[in-house]
């Protein structure tokens, strides 16, 4: 009835980043969820590749706080698969992982069955596991692309600033040379205001005495 991708925040709360839901059930898109039952132990299990399949939240051996959360979300059965990332650059920056962890728990791919209990078939579990791997790769590629794009923009801005600075220095040097070549005070002043107006591309430059 509902499939979503849940992205973790540094404090292990999370936001529903994307969602596909049947019209019979409420949307949770954009919702920030604080699961009081989720802790470092839970995170470590998911980092190790745990897939969590619940057939019925009312008969499963789960914490009351987790059952209450799922009831609020209209969930009767769910299938939860971790979205893991492994590249070192994100690992170095992530606040969600200890320094000795090899995998980053980016988020969760979750299927909700709302209308009734559901026995999740092995083929369904395997499918979601495979999809989570592909999603993780796509996310990693997207984030790396964004990083490269940002660096390229910064490089272009720095290059443009250097060009502008070099042009300003060239113009100032040229103006200074022409001013020094003048011998008469009036000629020096006229040359100064003319060169400055052209440099600034403004309508009037004057010397007030």
mmCIF file of C-alpha atoms in Angstrom:
data_model
loop_
_atom_site.group_PDB
_atom_site.id
_atom_site.type_symbol
_atom_site.label_atom_id
_atom_site.label_comp_id
_atom_site.label_asym_id
_atom_site.label_seq_id
_atom_site.Cartn_x
_atom_site.Cartn_y
_atom_site.Cartn_z
ATOM 1 C CA UNK A 1 0.000 0.000 0.000
ATOM 2 C CA UNK A 2 2.937 2.351 0.540
ATOM 3 C CA UNK A 3 6.604 2.348 -0.424
ATOM 4 C CA UNK A 4 8.944 5.062 0.781
ATOM 5 C CA UNK A 5 12.569 6.036 1.115
ATOM 6 C CA UNK A 6 13.428 7.297 4.570
ATOM 7 C CA UNK A 7 16.583 9.392 5.002
ATOM 8 C CA UNK A 8 18.318 9.636 8.363
ATOM 9 C CA UNK A 9 19.273 12.850 10.117
ATOM 10 C CA UNK A 10 22.381 13.041 12.344
ATOM 11 C CA UNK A 11 20.270 12.449 15.487
ATOM 12 C CA UNK A 12 18.731 9.271 13.959
ATOM 13 C CA UNK A 13 15.415 10.927 13.332
ATOM 14 C CA UNK A 14 14.574 10.905 9.647
ATOM 15 C CA UNK A 15 12.461 12.353 6.884
ATOM 16 C CA UNK A 16 10.336 10.598 4.275
ATOM 17 C CA UNK A 17 12.190 11.739 1.165
ATOM 18 C CA UNK A 18 10.012 10.079 -1.497
ATOM 19 C CA UNK A 19 6.860 7.998 -1.413
ATOM 20 C CA UNK A 20 4.431 6.043 -3.541
ATOM 21 C CA UNK A 21 1.135 5.364 -1.779
ATOM 22 C CA UNK A 22 -2.249 3.929 -2.652
ATOM 23 C CA UNK A 23 -5.073 6.477 -2.671
ATOM 24 C CA UNK A 24 -6.791 4.616 0.173
ATOM 25 C CA UNK A 25 -4.061 5.485 2.642
ATOM 26 C CA UNK A 26 -2.553 8.656 4.069
ATOM 27 C CA UNK A 27 0.572 10.182 2.578
ATOM 28 C CA UNK A 28 3.572 10.593 4.860
ATOM 29 C CA UNK A 29 5.750 12.383 2.292
ATOM 30 C CA UNK A 30 7.990 14.987 3.920
ATOM 31 C CA UNK A 31 7.138 13.791 7.420
ATOM 32 C CA UNK A 32 9.940 13.895 9.989
ATOM 33 C CA UNK A 33 9.801 10.808 12.168
ATOM 34 C CA UNK A 34 11.365 10.369 15.594
ATOM 35 C CA UNK A 35 11.450 6.678 16.458
ATOM 36 C CA UNK A 36 12.182 6.405 20.205
ATOM 37 C CA UNK A 37 13.059 2.732 19.764
ATOM 38 C CA UNK A 38 15.781 3.357 17.183
ATOM 39 C CA UNK A 39 19.275 3.517 18.676
ATOM 40 C CA UNK A 40 22.907 2.743 17.867
ATOM 41 C CA UNK A 41 22.259 -0.994 18.204
ATOM 42 C CA UNK A 42 19.474 -0.791 15.627
ATOM 43 C CA UNK A 43 21.701 1.250 13.337
ATOM 44 C CA UNK A 44 24.525 -1.271 13.630
ATOM 45 C CA UNK A 45 22.222 -4.155 12.700
ATOM 46 C CA UNK A 46 21.143 -2.320 9.564
ATOM 47 C CA UNK A 47 24.769 -1.446 8.760
ATOM 48 C CA UNK A 48 25.465 -5.172 8.835
ATOM 49 C CA UNK A 49 22.763 -5.683 6.198
ATOM 50 C CA UNK A 50 19.806 -6.651 8.353
ATOM 51 C CA UNK A 51 16.461 -6.863 6.534
ATOM 52 C CA UNK A 52 13.485 -6.503 8.846
ATOM 53 C CA UNK A 53 10.216 -8.168 7.787
ATOM 54 C CA UNK A 54 7.108 -7.894 9.976
ATOM 55 C CA UNK A 55 4.044 -9.933 9.036
ATOM 56 C CA UNK A 56 1.770 -8.396 11.679
ATOM 57 C CA UNK A 57 2.725 -5.634 14.074
ATOM 58 C CA UNK A 58 0.207 -6.924 16.644
ATOM 59 C CA UNK A 59 1.658 -10.425 16.902
ATOM 60 C CA UNK A 60 5.330 -9.679 16.252
ATOM 61 C CA UNK A 61 7.824 -9.438 19.091
ATOM 62 C CA UNK A 62 8.549 -5.709 18.825
ATOM 63 C CA UNK A 63 8.895 -2.852 21.281
ATOM 64 C CA UNK A 64 5.609 -1.127 22.232
ATOM 65 C CA UNK A 65 7.005 2.240 21.111
ATOM 66 C CA UNK A 66 7.720 0.827 17.638
ATOM 67 C CA UNK A 67 4.271 -0.746 17.448
ATOM 68 C CA UNK A 68 2.721 2.587 18.407
ATOM 69 C CA UNK A 69 4.683 4.392 15.696
ATOM 70 C CA UNK A 70 3.620 1.896 13.023
ATOM 71 C CA UNK A 71 -0.001 2.121 14.157
ATOM 72 C CA UNK A 72 0.156 5.903 13.766
ATOM 73 C CA UNK A 73 1.383 5.381 10.194
ATOM 74 C CA UNK A 74 -1.509 2.936 9.489
ATOM 75 C CA UNK A 75 0.959 0.067 9.043
ATOM 76 C CA UNK A 76 -0.054 -3.541 9.636
ATOM 77 C CA UNK A 77 2.963 -5.249 8.066
ATOM 78 C CA UNK A 78 6.234 -3.841 6.808
ATOM 79 C CA UNK A 79 9.457 -4.753 5.058
ATOM 80 C CA UNK A 80 12.517 -2.621 5.825
ATOM 81 C CA UNK A 81 15.796 -2.736 3.898
ATOM 82 C CA UNK A 82 18.842 -0.545 4.641
ATOM 83 C CA UNK A 83 20.325 1.828 2.082
ATOM 84 C CA UNK A 84 24.082 1.636 2.658
ATOM 85 C CA UNK A 85 26.946 3.648 1.236
ATOM 86 C CA UNK A 86 30.593 2.744 1.467
ATOM 87 C CA UNK A 87 32.761 5.367 -0.228
ATOM 88 C CA UNK A 88 35.388 6.967 2.000
ATOM 89 C CA UNK A 89 34.583 10.628 1.289
ATOM 90 C CA UNK A 90 31.078 10.364 2.702
ATOM 91 C CA UNK A 91 32.374 8.194 5.538
ATOM 92 C CA UNK A 92 34.797 10.936 6.567
ATOM 93 C CA UNK A 93 32.028 13.561 6.608
ATOM 94 C CA UNK A 94 29.172 11.534 8.060
ATOM 95 C CA UNK A 95 28.030 12.181 11.628
ATOM 96 C CA UNK A 96 25.941 9.030 11.590
ATOM 97 C CA UNK A 97 28.822 6.589 11.839
ATOM 98 C CA UNK A 98 31.670 5.788 14.134
ATOM 99 C CA UNK A 99 35.120 6.175 12.606
ATOM 100 C CA UNK A 100 35.642 2.422 12.525
ATOM 101 C CA UNK A 101 32.529 1.663 10.497
ATOM 102 C CA UNK A 102 32.890 0.658 6.869
ATOM 103 C CA UNK A 103 29.283 1.357 5.829
ATOM 104 C CA UNK A 104 27.185 4.472 6.118
ATOM 105 C CA UNK A 105 23.513 3.953 6.913
ATOM 106 C CA UNK A 106 22.084 6.588 4.579
ATOM 107 C CA UNK A 107 18.442 5.591 4.971
ATOM 108 C CA UNK A 108 15.848 2.855 4.591
ATOM 109 C CA UNK A 109 13.760 1.489 1.734
ATOM 110 C CA UNK A 110 10.429 0.532 3.298
ATOM 111 C CA UNK A 111 7.299 -1.239 2.067
ATOM 112 C CA UNK A 112 4.102 -0.845 4.118
ATOM 113 C CA UNK A 113 1.124 -3.181 3.908
ATOM 114 C CA UNK A 114 -1.685 -1.335 5.651
ATOM 115 C CA UNK A 115 -4.916 -3.243 5.079
ATOM 116 C CA UNK A 116 -4.016 -6.585 6.686
ATOM 117 C CA UNK A 117 -1.165 -8.792 7.871
ATOM 118 C CA UNK A 118 1.146 -9.998 5.111
ATOM 119 C CA UNK A 119 3.618 -12.830 4.747
ATOM 120 C CA UNK A 120 6.551 -11.427 2.816
ATOM 121 C CA UNK A 121 7.782 -13.876 0.198
ATOM 122 C CA UNK A 122 11.533 -14.520 -0.223
ATOM 123 C CA UNK A 123 11.364 -13.177 -3.784
ATOM 124 C CA UNK A 124 9.888 -9.902 -2.458
ATOM 125 C CA UNK A 125 12.567 -9.601 0.204
ATOM 126 C CA UNK A 126 15.323 -10.317 -2.317
ATOM 127 C CA UNK A 127 13.832 -7.808 -4.759
ATOM 128 C CA UNK A 128 13.810 -5.011 -2.194
ATOM 129 C CA UNK A 129 17.351 -5.905 -1.164
ATOM 130 C CA UNK A 130 18.555 -5.672 -4.765
ATOM 131 C CA UNK A 131 16.697 -2.409 -5.313
ATOM 132 C CA UNK A 132 18.224 -0.857 -2.205
ATOM 133 C CA UNK A 133 21.687 -1.605 -3.600
ATOM 134 C CA UNK A 134 20.822 0.118 -6.882
ATOM 135 C CA UNK A 135 19.308 3.072 -5.018
ATOM 136 C CA UNK A 136 22.473 3.397 -2.910
ATOM 137 C CA UNK A 137 24.643 3.450 -6.042
ATOM 138 C CA UNK A 138 22.412 6.071 -7.675
ATOM 139 C CA UNK A 139 22.466 8.252 -4.545
ATOM 140 C CA UNK A 140 26.240 7.986 -4.308
ATOM 141 C CA UNK A 141 26.661 8.950 -7.956
ATOM 142 C CA UNK A 142 24.263 11.881 -7.553
ATOM 143 C CA UNK A 143 26.037 13.203 -4.459
ATOM 144 C CA UNK A 144 29.463 12.850 -6.064
ATOM 145 C CA UNK A 145 28.171 14.659 -9.150
ATOM 146 C CA UNK A 146 26.837 17.481 -6.974
ATOM 147 C CA UNK A 147 30.194 17.746 -5.206
ATOM 148 C CA UNK A 148 32.066 17.877 -8.520
ATOM 149 C CA UNK A 149 29.580 20.402 -9.904
ATOM 150 C CA UNK A 150 30.037 22.616 -6.842
ATOM 151 C CA UNK A 151 33.828 22.415 -7.104
ATOM 152 C CA UNK A 152 33.676 23.241 -10.817
ATOM 153 C CA UNK A 153 31.490 26.276 -10.117
ATOM 154 C CA UNK A 154 33.883 27.433 -7.402
ATOM 155 C CA UNK A 155 36.836 26.977 -9.773
ATOM 156 C CA UNK A 156 35.117 29.002 -12.497
ATOM 157 C CA UNK A 157 34.270 31.763 -10.019
ATOM 158 C CA UNK A 158 37.870 31.881 -8.781
ATOM 159 C CA UNK A 159 39.167 31.907 -12.363
ATOM 160 C CA UNK A 160 36.801 34.757 -13.268
ATOM 161 C CA UNK A 161 37.854 36.725 -10.181
ATOM 162 C CA UNK A 162 41.522 36.316 -11.111
ATOM 163 C CA UNK A 163 40.841 37.490 -14.666
ATOM 164 C CA UNK A 164 38.952 40.530 -13.392
ATOM 165 C CA UNK A 165 41.734 41.345 -10.944
ATOM 166 C CA UNK A 166 44.378 41.055 -13.681
ATOM 167 C CA UNK A 167 42.312 43.308 -15.952
ATOM 168 C CA UNK A 168 41.904 45.896 -13.184
ATOM 169 C CA UNK A 169 45.630 45.869 -12.487
ATOM 170 C CA UNK A 170 46.376 46.266 -16.200
ATOM 171 C CA UNK A 171 43.993 49.214 -16.516
ATOM 172 C CA UNK A 172 45.287 50.888 -13.367
ATOM 173 C CA UNK A 173 48.863 50.509 -14.582
ATOM 174 C CA UNK A 174 47.922 51.966 -17.958
ATOM 175 C CA UNK A 175 46.103 54.888 -16.318
ATOM 176 C CA UNK A 176 49.009 55.593 -13.995
ATOM 177 C CA UNK A 177 51.416 55.644 -16.933
ATOM 178 C CA UNK A 178 49.309 58.136 -18.900
ATOM 179 C CA UNK A 179 48.893 60.371 -15.867
ATOM 180 C CA UNK A 180 52.647 60.391 -15.162
ATOM 181 C CA UNK A 181 53.322 61.335 -18.788
ATOM 182 C CA UNK A 182 51.388 64.596 -18.317
ATOM 183 C CA UNK A 183 53.408 67.664 -17.273
ATOM 184 C CA UNK A 184 50.743 70.312 -16.711
ATOM 185 C CA UNK A 185 48.524 70.158 -13.618
ATOM 186 C CA UNK A 186 45.332 70.706 -15.626
ATOM 187 C CA UNK A 187 46.344 67.997 -18.073
ATOM 188 C CA UNK A 188 47.108 65.610 -15.206
ATOM 189 C CA UNK A 189 43.705 66.254 -13.612
ATOM 190 C CA UNK A 190 41.832 65.943 -16.912
ATOM 191 C CA UNK A 191 43.646 62.729 -17.749
ATOM 192 C CA UNK A 192 42.851 61.357 -14.291
ATOM 193 C CA UNK A 193 39.083 61.967 -14.415
ATOM 194 C CA UNK A 194 38.844 60.785 -18.039
ATOM 195 C CA UNK A 195 40.658 57.528 -17.360
ATOM 196 C CA UNK A 196 38.755 56.863 -14.128
ATOM 197 C CA UNK A 197 35.357 57.510 -15.784
ATOM 198 C CA UNK A 198 36.206 55.100 -18.586
ATOM 199 C CA UNK A 199 37.457 52.513 -16.110
ATOM 200 C CA UNK A 200 34.357 52.750 -13.903
ATOM 201 C CA UNK A 201 31.998 53.122 -16.883
ATOM 202 C CA UNK A 202 30.092 55.825 -15.030
ATOM 203 C CA UNK A 203 28.525 59.111 -16.156
ATOM 204 C CA UNK A 204 30.634 61.650 -14.288
ATOM 205 C CA UNK A 205 33.956 61.751 -12.426
ATOM 206 C CA UNK A 206 35.255 64.971 -10.900
ATOM 207 C CA UNK A 207 37.994 66.279 -8.654
ATOM 208 C CA UNK A 208 36.669 68.612 -5.964
ATOM 209 C CA UNK A 209 39.181 71.089 -4.583
#
